[in-house]
Short mmCIF file of C-alpha atoms in Angstrom, two decimals:
data_model
loop_
_atom_site.label_atom_id
_atom_site.label_comp_id
_atom_site.label_asym_id
_atom_site.label_seq_id
_atom_site.Cartn_x
_atom_site.Cartn_y
_atom_site.Cartn_z
CA MET A 26 -33.53 1.85 -131.06
CA ASN A 27 -30.30 3.71 -130.99
CA PRO A 28 -27.39 1.79 -132.35
CA THR A 29 -25.06 0.44 -129.80
CA HIS A 30 -21.51 1.75 -130.05
CA PRO A 31 -18.56 0.12 -128.35
CA THR A 32 -17.41 2.02 -125.27
CA LYS A 33 -13.89 3.55 -125.53
CA SER A 34 -11.74 3.68 -122.36
CA MET A 35 -10.83 7.24 -121.42
CA LYS A 36 -7.21 7.92 -120.30
CA PRO A 37 -6.63 10.46 -117.54
CA MET A 38 -5.35 13.79 -118.70
CA SER A 39 -2.16 13.42 -116.64
CA SER A 40 -1.11 10.47 -118.76
CA LEU A 41 -1.38 12.62 -121.87
CA VAL A 42 0.95 15.29 -120.59
CA PRO A 43 4.65 14.47 -121.08
CA ARG A 44 6.66 14.36 -117.86
CA THR A 45 9.76 16.48 -117.47
CA PHE A 46 12.64 15.31 -115.24
CA LEU A 47 15.30 17.68 -113.84
CA ALA A 48 18.87 16.53 -113.69
CA PRO A 49 20.66 17.03 -110.37
CA SER A 50 22.81 19.76 -111.95
CA SER A 51 19.66 21.63 -112.88
CA LEU A 52 18.49 21.57 -109.27
CA ALA A 53 21.48 23.71 -108.26
CA LEU A 54 20.49 26.29 -110.90
CA VAL A 55 16.96 26.26 -109.55
CA ALA A 56 18.29 26.84 -106.00
CA LEU A 57 20.47 29.70 -107.22
CA PHE A 58 17.52 31.21 -109.07
CA ALA A 59 15.39 30.92 -105.93
CA LEU A 60 18.09 32.60 -103.83
CA GLY A 61 18.41 35.44 -106.30
CA CYS A 62 14.76 35.92 -107.01
CA GLY A 63 13.19 34.91 -103.71
CA SER A 64 10.20 37.16 -103.36
CA ALA A 65 11.45 39.57 -105.99
CA GLN A 66 7.97 40.08 -107.33
CA ALA A 67 6.76 41.07 -103.89
CA ASP A 68 9.76 43.28 -103.09
CA ALA A 69 10.39 44.93 -106.48
CA PRO A 70 8.71 48.30 -106.98
CA GLU A 71 6.32 48.69 -109.85
CA HIS A 72 7.48 50.81 -112.76
CA GLY A 73 5.47 52.28 -115.45
CA GLY A 74 7.04 50.62 -118.44
CA GLY A 75 10.72 51.80 -118.70
CA GLU A 76 13.95 50.35 -117.32
CA PRO A 77 13.96 49.83 -113.52
CA ASP A 78 15.98 52.20 -111.39
CA ALA A 79 19.60 51.14 -110.78
CA VAL A 80 20.46 50.15 -107.21
CA SER A 81 23.23 52.26 -105.67
CA VAL A 82 26.00 50.03 -104.26
CA GLN A 83 29.55 50.12 -102.96
CA VAL A 84 32.07 47.70 -104.42
CA ALA A 85 35.49 46.18 -103.75
CA GLN A 86 37.80 43.93 -105.71
CA ALA A 87 38.69 40.33 -104.97
CA THR A 88 42.44 40.39 -104.38
CA GLU A 89 45.00 37.63 -104.15
CA GLY A 90 47.79 37.73 -101.57
CA PRO A 91 49.39 36.08 -98.55
CA VAL A 92 46.96 35.32 -95.73
CA ALA A 93 47.99 34.34 -92.21
CA ALA A 94 46.67 30.83 -91.68
CA SER A 95 45.85 28.89 -88.53
CA TYR A 96 44.34 25.58 -87.49
CA THR A 97 41.83 25.40 -84.65
CA GLY A 98 42.03 22.22 -82.63
CA THR A 99 39.67 21.23 -79.85
CA GLY A 100 40.63 19.56 -76.60
CA THR A 101 40.01 19.16 -72.90
CA VAL A 102 41.61 20.95 -69.97
CA ARG A 103 43.58 18.54 -67.78
CA GLY A 104 45.87 18.75 -64.79
CA LEU A 105 49.60 18.40 -65.27
CA ASN A 106 49.47 15.15 -63.29
CA THR A 107 46.41 12.94 -62.97
CA ALA A 108 46.69 9.71 -60.99
CA THR A 109 44.36 6.73 -60.72
CA LEU A 110 44.54 5.21 -57.24
CA THR A 111 44.04 1.45 -57.24
CA SER A 112 44.06 -1.33 -54.70
CA ARG A 113 47.22 -3.44 -54.33
CA MET A 114 45.38 -6.38 -52.84
CA MET A 115 42.00 -8.07 -52.86
CA GLY A 116 39.50 -7.11 -50.19
CA TYR A 117 36.10 -5.59 -49.57
CA VAL A 118 35.92 -1.79 -49.53
CA ARG A 119 35.00 -0.76 -45.99
CA THR A 120 35.21 3.05 -46.12
CA LEU A 121 35.55 5.80 -48.73
CA ASP A 122 36.48 8.99 -46.93
CA ALA A 123 36.65 11.54 -49.79
CA THR A 124 34.04 12.81 -52.23
CA VAL A 125 34.26 14.11 -55.78
CA GLY A 126 35.54 17.68 -55.84
CA GLN A 127 37.07 17.47 -52.36
CA ARG A 128 40.58 18.78 -51.85
CA VAL A 129 42.99 16.31 -50.26
CA THR A 130 46.52 16.53 -48.89
CA ARG A 131 49.44 14.18 -49.32
CA GLY A 132 49.18 11.17 -47.01
CA GLN A 133 45.50 11.74 -46.22
CA LEU A 134 43.52 8.51 -45.70
CA LEU A 135 41.03 8.12 -48.56
CA ALA A 136 39.80 4.52 -48.32
CA THR A 137 40.15 1.36 -46.23
CA LEU A 138 39.76 -2.28 -47.23
CA ASP A 139 38.90 -5.26 -45.05
CA ASP A 140 42.09 -6.11 -43.10
CA ALA A 141 41.16 -9.40 -41.39
CA ASP A 142 43.45 -11.55 -43.54
CA PRO A 143 46.46 -9.20 -43.36
CA ARG A 144 46.12 -8.96 -39.57
CA ALA A 145 46.05 -12.75 -39.27
CA GLY A 146 49.11 -12.95 -41.49
CA LEU A 147 50.90 -10.42 -39.29
CA LEU A 148 50.13 -12.40 -36.13
CA GLN A 149 51.38 -15.60 -37.76
CA ALA A 150 54.60 -13.91 -38.90
CA ARG A 151 55.22 -12.52 -35.43
CA ALA A 152 54.68 -15.99 -33.91
CA GLY A 153 57.23 -17.38 -36.33
CA THR A 154 59.71 -14.73 -35.23
CA LEU A 155 59.23 -15.59 -31.56
CA GLU A 156 59.72 -19.28 -32.32
CA ALA A 157 62.92 -18.59 -34.26
CA GLU A 158 64.28 -16.38 -31.48
CA ALA A 159 63.56 -19.12 -28.88
CA ALA A 160 65.39 -21.67 -31.03
CA ARG A 161 68.33 -19.34 -31.30
CA VAL A 162 68.50 -19.02 -27.51
CA GLN A 163 68.52 -22.82 -27.22
CA TYR A 164 71.25 -23.16 -29.83
CA ALA A 165 73.21 -20.44 -28.07
CA GLN A 166 73.11 -22.39 -24.81
CA GLN A 167 74.20 -25.53 -26.61
CA ALA A 168 77.00 -23.59 -28.27
CA ASP A 169 78.24 -22.30 -24.90
CA ALA A 170 78.30 -25.85 -23.48
CA ALA A 171 80.03 -27.20 -26.59
CA GLU A 172 82.64 -24.47 -26.40
CA ALA A 173 83.37 -25.32 -22.74
CA ASP A 174 83.67 -29.03 -23.57
CA LEU A 175 86.00 -28.15 -26.44
CA ARG A 176 88.31 -26.13 -24.21
CA LEU A 177 88.44 -29.00 -21.67
CA ALA A 178 89.09 -31.57 -24.40
CA ARG A 179 91.95 -29.52 -25.82
CA THR A 180 93.58 -29.12 -22.40
CA THR A 181 93.23 -32.82 -21.63
CA HIS A 182 94.59 -33.77 -25.03
CA GLU A 183 97.64 -31.57 -24.60
CA ARG A 184 98.44 -33.07 -21.17
CA ILE A 185 98.01 -36.67 -22.31
CA GLN A 186 100.15 -36.06 -25.36
CA ALA A 187 102.94 -34.67 -23.15
CA LEU A 188 102.76 -37.66 -20.81
CA ALA A 189 102.60 -40.08 -23.71
CA ALA A 190 105.75 -38.56 -25.12
CA GLU A 191 107.55 -39.41 -21.85
CA ARG A 192 105.91 -42.85 -21.88
CA ALA A 193 104.21 -41.95 -18.58
CA VAL A 194 100.80 -43.10 -19.84
CA PRO A 195 99.78 -45.82 -22.23
CA GLN A 196 99.32 -44.95 -25.89
CA GLN A 197 95.69 -45.98 -25.62
CA ARG A 198 95.08 -43.13 -23.19
CA ALA A 199 96.56 -40.69 -25.69
CA ASP A 200 94.33 -42.06 -28.43
CA GLU A 201 91.24 -41.69 -26.24
CA ALA A 202 92.12 -38.04 -25.51
CA ALA A 203 92.52 -37.33 -29.22
CA ALA A 204 89.13 -38.93 -29.96
CA ALA A 205 87.48 -36.90 -27.20
CA LEU A 206 88.94 -33.69 -28.73
CA ARG A 207 87.56 -34.53 -32.16
CA ALA A 208 84.12 -35.23 -30.69
CA ALA A 209 84.14 -31.90 -28.82
CA GLU A 210 85.09 -30.04 -32.00
CA ALA A 211 82.21 -31.73 -33.87
CA ARG A 212 79.68 -30.79 -31.17
CA PHE A 213 80.91 -27.19 -31.21
CA ALA A 214 80.62 -27.00 -35.02
CA ALA A 215 77.09 -28.43 -34.84
CA SER A 216 76.08 -25.84 -32.26
CA GLN A 217 77.45 -23.05 -34.48
CA SER A 218 75.52 -24.42 -37.44
CA GLY A 219 72.37 -24.47 -35.33
CA MET A 220 73.05 -20.86 -34.35
CA ASN A 221 73.34 -19.87 -38.01
CA ARG A 222 70.12 -21.68 -38.92
CA ALA A 223 68.32 -19.95 -36.06
CA SER A 224 69.64 -16.56 -37.21
CA SER A 225 68.42 -17.28 -40.77
CA ARG A 226 64.99 -18.26 -39.48
CA ILE A 227 64.82 -15.06 -37.46
CA ALA A 228 65.72 -12.97 -40.52
CA GLN A 229 63.15 -14.84 -42.60
CA SER A 230 60.42 -14.44 -40.01
CA GLN A 231 61.24 -10.73 -39.64
CA ALA A 232 60.88 -10.33 -43.41
CA MET A 233 57.51 -12.08 -43.19
CA VAL A 234 56.49 -9.68 -40.43
CA GLN A 235 57.43 -6.71 -42.62
CA SER A 236 55.54 -8.20 -45.57
CA ALA A 237 52.49 -8.69 -43.36
CA ARG A 238 52.78 -5.09 -42.16
CA ASN A 239 52.94 -3.92 -45.78
CA ALA A 240 49.87 -5.98 -46.64
CA LEU A 241 48.07 -4.40 -43.70
CA GLU A 242 49.12 -0.94 -44.87
CA TYR A 243 47.86 -1.73 -48.38
CA THR A 244 44.36 -1.87 -46.93
CA ARG A 245 44.68 1.88 -46.34
CA VAL A 246 44.69 3.98 -49.52
CA ARG A 247 46.27 7.41 -49.08
CA ALA A 248 46.63 10.47 -51.30
CA PRO A 249 50.04 10.53 -53.04
CA PHE A 250 50.01 14.33 -53.39
CA ASP A 251 48.02 17.48 -52.69
CA GLY A 252 45.16 17.75 -55.14
CA VAL A 253 41.47 17.37 -55.83
CA VAL A 254 39.27 14.29 -56.33
CA LEU A 255 38.04 14.09 -59.93
CA ALA A 256 36.19 10.78 -59.70
CA ARG A 257 35.39 7.97 -57.28
CA PRO A 258 34.44 4.86 -59.29
CA ALA A 259 34.31 2.50 -56.29
CA GLN A 260 31.49 2.02 -53.80
CA VAL A 261 31.52 0.82 -50.20
CA GLY A 262 31.05 -2.94 -50.22
CA ASP A 263 32.72 -3.53 -53.59
CA LEU A 264 35.18 -6.41 -53.78
CA SER A 265 38.37 -4.62 -54.72
CA ALA A 266 41.07 -6.39 -56.72
CA PRO A 267 44.59 -5.30 -57.67
CA GLY A 268 44.33 -2.65 -60.38
CA MET A 269 40.71 -1.77 -59.62
CA PRO A 270 40.37 2.07 -59.58
CA LEU A 271 39.19 3.61 -56.34
CA TYR A 272 39.87 7.32 -56.96
CA ILE A 273 41.08 9.59 -59.74
CA LEU A 274 43.07 12.53 -58.37
CA GLU A 275 44.48 15.61 -60.03
CA GLN A 276 47.58 17.17 -58.54
CA ASP A 277 47.58 20.83 -57.61
CA GLY A 278 49.56 23.03 -59.94
CA GLY A 279 49.25 23.92 -63.59
CA ARG A 280 46.75 23.01 -66.27
CA ARG A 281 47.19 21.80 -69.79
CA VAL A 282 45.01 21.19 -72.83
CA GLU A 283 45.31 17.90 -74.69
CA VAL A 284 44.58 18.29 -78.40
CA ALA A 285 44.52 15.68 -81.16
CA LEU A 286 45.83 17.22 -84.40
CA PRO A 287 45.47 15.70 -87.89
CA GLU A 288 48.52 14.02 -89.37
CA SER A 289 48.75 16.84 -91.95
CA MET A 290 49.98 19.05 -89.08
CA VAL A 291 53.02 16.86 -88.39
CA GLY A 292 56.14 19.01 -88.44
CA THR A 293 54.27 22.30 -88.00
CA VAL A 294 54.07 22.19 -84.18
CA SER A 295 57.12 22.33 -81.93
CA VAL A 296 57.77 22.33 -78.18
CA GLY A 297 57.88 25.87 -76.81
CA GLN A 298 55.60 27.29 -79.51
CA ALA A 299 53.09 29.92 -78.34
CA VAL A 300 49.43 29.28 -79.19
CA THR A 301 46.11 30.93 -78.39
CA VAL A 302 43.72 29.00 -76.13
CA ARG A 303 40.04 29.89 -75.78
CA VAL A 304 38.15 28.38 -72.83
CA GLU A 305 34.59 29.39 -73.59
CA ALA A 306 33.00 28.16 -70.36
CA ALA A 307 35.39 30.32 -68.34
CA GLU A 308 35.23 33.17 -70.89
CA ARG A 309 39.02 33.22 -70.98
CA VAL A 310 41.52 33.69 -73.81
CA LEU A 311 45.00 32.55 -72.75
CA THR A 312 48.41 32.27 -74.34
CA GLY A 313 49.59 28.70 -73.94
CA THR A 314 52.89 26.99 -74.68
CA VAL A 315 53.29 23.65 -76.42
CA GLY A 316 54.75 21.36 -73.75
CA GLU A 317 54.69 17.96 -75.44
CA VAL A 318 54.34 16.72 -79.02
CA SER A 319 53.77 13.02 -79.52
CA PRO A 320 56.09 11.55 -82.16
CA LEU A 321 53.54 8.83 -82.99
CA VAL A 322 50.46 9.12 -85.19
CA ASP A 323 47.43 7.06 -84.20
CA PRO A 324 46.77 4.91 -87.29
CA ALA A 325 43.07 4.64 -86.46
CA ALA A 326 42.38 8.35 -85.88
CA ARG A 327 45.13 9.63 -88.22
CA ALA A 328 46.03 12.12 -85.51
CA PHE A 329 48.79 12.80 -83.01
CA MET A 330 48.57 14.21 -79.49
CA VAL A 331 49.80 17.67 -78.48
CA LYS A 332 49.78 18.94 -74.89
CA VAL A 333 49.59 22.71 -74.38
CA ASP A 334 50.61 24.11 -70.98
CA LEU A 335 48.53 27.01 -69.64
CA PRO A 336 50.01 29.90 -67.63
CA ALA A 337 49.82 29.14 -63.90
CA ASP A 338 48.96 32.76 -63.00
CA ALA A 339 45.86 32.93 -65.20
CA LEU A 340 43.85 29.85 -64.28
CA ASP A 341 41.00 31.40 -62.29
CA GLY A 342 37.83 29.67 -63.41
CA VAL A 343 39.66 27.27 -65.72
CA ASP A 344 38.80 23.84 -64.32
CA PRO A 345 39.72 20.33 -65.45
CA GLY A 346 37.33 18.83 -67.95
CA MET A 347 36.42 22.13 -69.64
CA PHE A 348 36.26 22.34 -73.42
CA ALA A 349 38.95 24.45 -75.09
CA ARG A 350 39.83 25.63 -78.58
CA VAL A 351 43.50 26.00 -79.48
CA LEU A 352 44.65 28.10 -82.45
CA PHE A 353 47.89 26.83 -83.98
CA PRO A 354 49.53 29.33 -86.36
CA ARG A 355 50.53 28.05 -89.79
CA PRO A 356 52.70 29.54 -92.55
CA ALA A 357 51.00 32.25 -94.62
CA GLU A 358 49.25 31.01 -97.76
CA VAL A 359 48.34 32.85 -100.97
CA ARG A 360 44.57 33.18 -100.99
CA LEU A 361 41.86 35.10 -102.79
CA THR A 362 40.15 37.42 -100.29
CA VAL A 363 37.17 39.78 -100.20
CA PRO A 364 35.80 41.99 -97.42
CA ARG A 365 33.62 40.13 -94.94
CA ALA A 366 30.86 42.62 -95.63
CA ALA A 367 30.72 41.37 -99.23
CA VAL A 368 29.50 37.94 -98.14
CA SER A 369 25.97 37.16 -97.04
CA ALA A 370 24.36 33.85 -96.12
CA ARG A 371 20.99 32.46 -97.03
CA ALA A 372 19.72 28.91 -96.56
CA SER A 373 23.15 27.97 -95.14
CA LEU A 374 24.81 29.03 -98.40
CA ASP A 375 27.43 31.78 -98.67
CA ARG A 376 26.98 34.17 -101.58
CA VAL A 377 28.29 37.38 -103.10
CA PHE A 378 27.11 39.76 -105.80
CA VAL A 379 29.59 40.23 -108.66
CA VAL A 380 29.23 43.40 -110.76
CA ASN A 381 29.62 42.95 -114.54
CA ASP A 382 28.63 45.79 -116.89
CA ASP A 383 26.60 47.48 -114.14
CA VAL A 384 24.61 44.29 -113.52
CA ALA A 385 24.70 42.38 -110.20
CA GLU A 386 25.28 38.65 -110.64
CA LEU A 387 24.63 36.33 -107.69
CA ARG A 388 27.39 33.80 -107.02
CA LEU A 389 27.68 31.00 -104.49
CA VAL A 390 31.14 30.85 -102.91
CA THR A 391 33.10 28.55 -100.63
CA LEU A 392 34.83 30.39 -97.80
CA GLY A 393 38.06 29.72 -95.97
CA ALA A 394 39.55 31.27 -92.86
CA ALA A 395 38.73 34.85 -91.89
CA VAL A 396 41.40 37.28 -90.75
CA ASP A 397 40.37 40.69 -89.42
CA ASP A 398 37.91 42.21 -91.95
CA GLU A 399 38.87 39.91 -94.83
CA VAL A 400 37.73 36.38 -95.60
CA ALA A 401 39.37 33.88 -97.92
CA VAL A 402 37.37 32.58 -100.89
CA LEU A 403 38.26 29.05 -101.92
CA SER A 404 35.95 28.82 -104.93
CA GLY A 405 33.36 30.85 -106.82
CA LEU A 406 35.44 33.97 -107.59
CA SER A 407 38.43 34.96 -109.68
CA PRO A 408 41.10 37.55 -108.86
CA GLY A 409 40.15 41.08 -109.93
CA GLU A 410 36.40 40.55 -109.99
CA THR A 411 34.27 43.29 -108.45
CA VAL A 412 31.93 42.41 -105.58
CA VAL A 413 29.23 44.39 -103.83
CA VAL A 414 29.99 45.40 -100.23
CA ASP A 415 27.09 45.65 -97.76
CA ALA A 416 24.57 44.68 -100.42
CA PRO A 417 21.12 46.24 -99.89
CA ALA A 418 18.42 43.80 -98.81
CA THR A 419 16.45 44.59 -101.98
CA LEU A 420 19.29 43.67 -104.35
CA ARG A 421 18.48 40.69 -106.54
CA ASP A 422 20.27 38.69 -109.20
CA ARG A 423 20.49 40.54 -112.55
CA ASP A 424 19.52 43.87 -111.00
CA HIS A 425 21.10 46.96 -112.55
CA VAL A 426 23.43 48.74 -110.17
CA GLU A 427 25.10 52.10 -109.94
CA VAL A 428 28.52 52.07 -108.29
CA ARG A 429 28.93 54.94 -105.92
CA PRO A 430 32.38 56.21 -105.00
#
């Protein structure tokens, strides 16, 4: 019999091979190598042993100088005056007579609310006025009678006093005449007081009538100006309450763009400043004027509001709600620039080829604003370095190049 040997466990080959881990910084080098090489083996021509042919290229230098700067803000086209029409009283919405997009004129009836309660209030106020006027008539009649009694009492009193002075009548008769005069004066004063109270009640009831008329008029919502309906949040049958929006109207006239600018722009924008406005949906480029600059910065958004007025004679096709870009000029800044044609993009990365000792070196760059045919380079290049312009599609990292004049 064959001797029995203990069985040894066999480890998989993968466990015998040491693992290699790439640091994150190495991954960037791998990406750069991939961008430069790509399918270099497939694209590069085969040579029979010697040095490969140099690629003929044109070059330009990275130069440093002042570059006109600007900030592009985004905003929405608005009307110069937008109003939200609300109800001034509670009531059910009975009619809505305008639709979104409809043009309306000042005073046009747009909506009506249920007016049963205001009408009842008006009838009650009118009844109160009639009652007060009837009371005034009664007090007026009483005042006329009291005035007549007062005149008679005065005449009688004067006669009795004259006779009493001559001792023609007893003193008691004179005293009775004086008492009758005082009573007549009191009745006349009371009638005048009643007249005044009746007049006050009439004025009060008339004010109540006017208030009831106003309440009735509040059930009719009218356009405050000529304009267009932007929105109609309410529906027929809704229970409207004071402050509840029924319509949103935009007044006819100019347009403006409202832009929120970062707080770093504070102090760089002033009223009256000319800016460029692009309304892409209308395919329009307009010159706007800064009309308002908010002095307050929103602490949550770290931004402040700027309103740019658009020229009234160039608004064809520019409608409220459209998206707009506004270019605000800024002071010139010293920047490193290269021709736009020197920059190419691959895999969402901007790159240039830098020529050193007739060898093309691929560099990733960070770009800034572009002005005309130049683009600012924020990082990746140094002043005076030579870059390839309109690089051939076959150019790869570390390729030999020949600079043509």
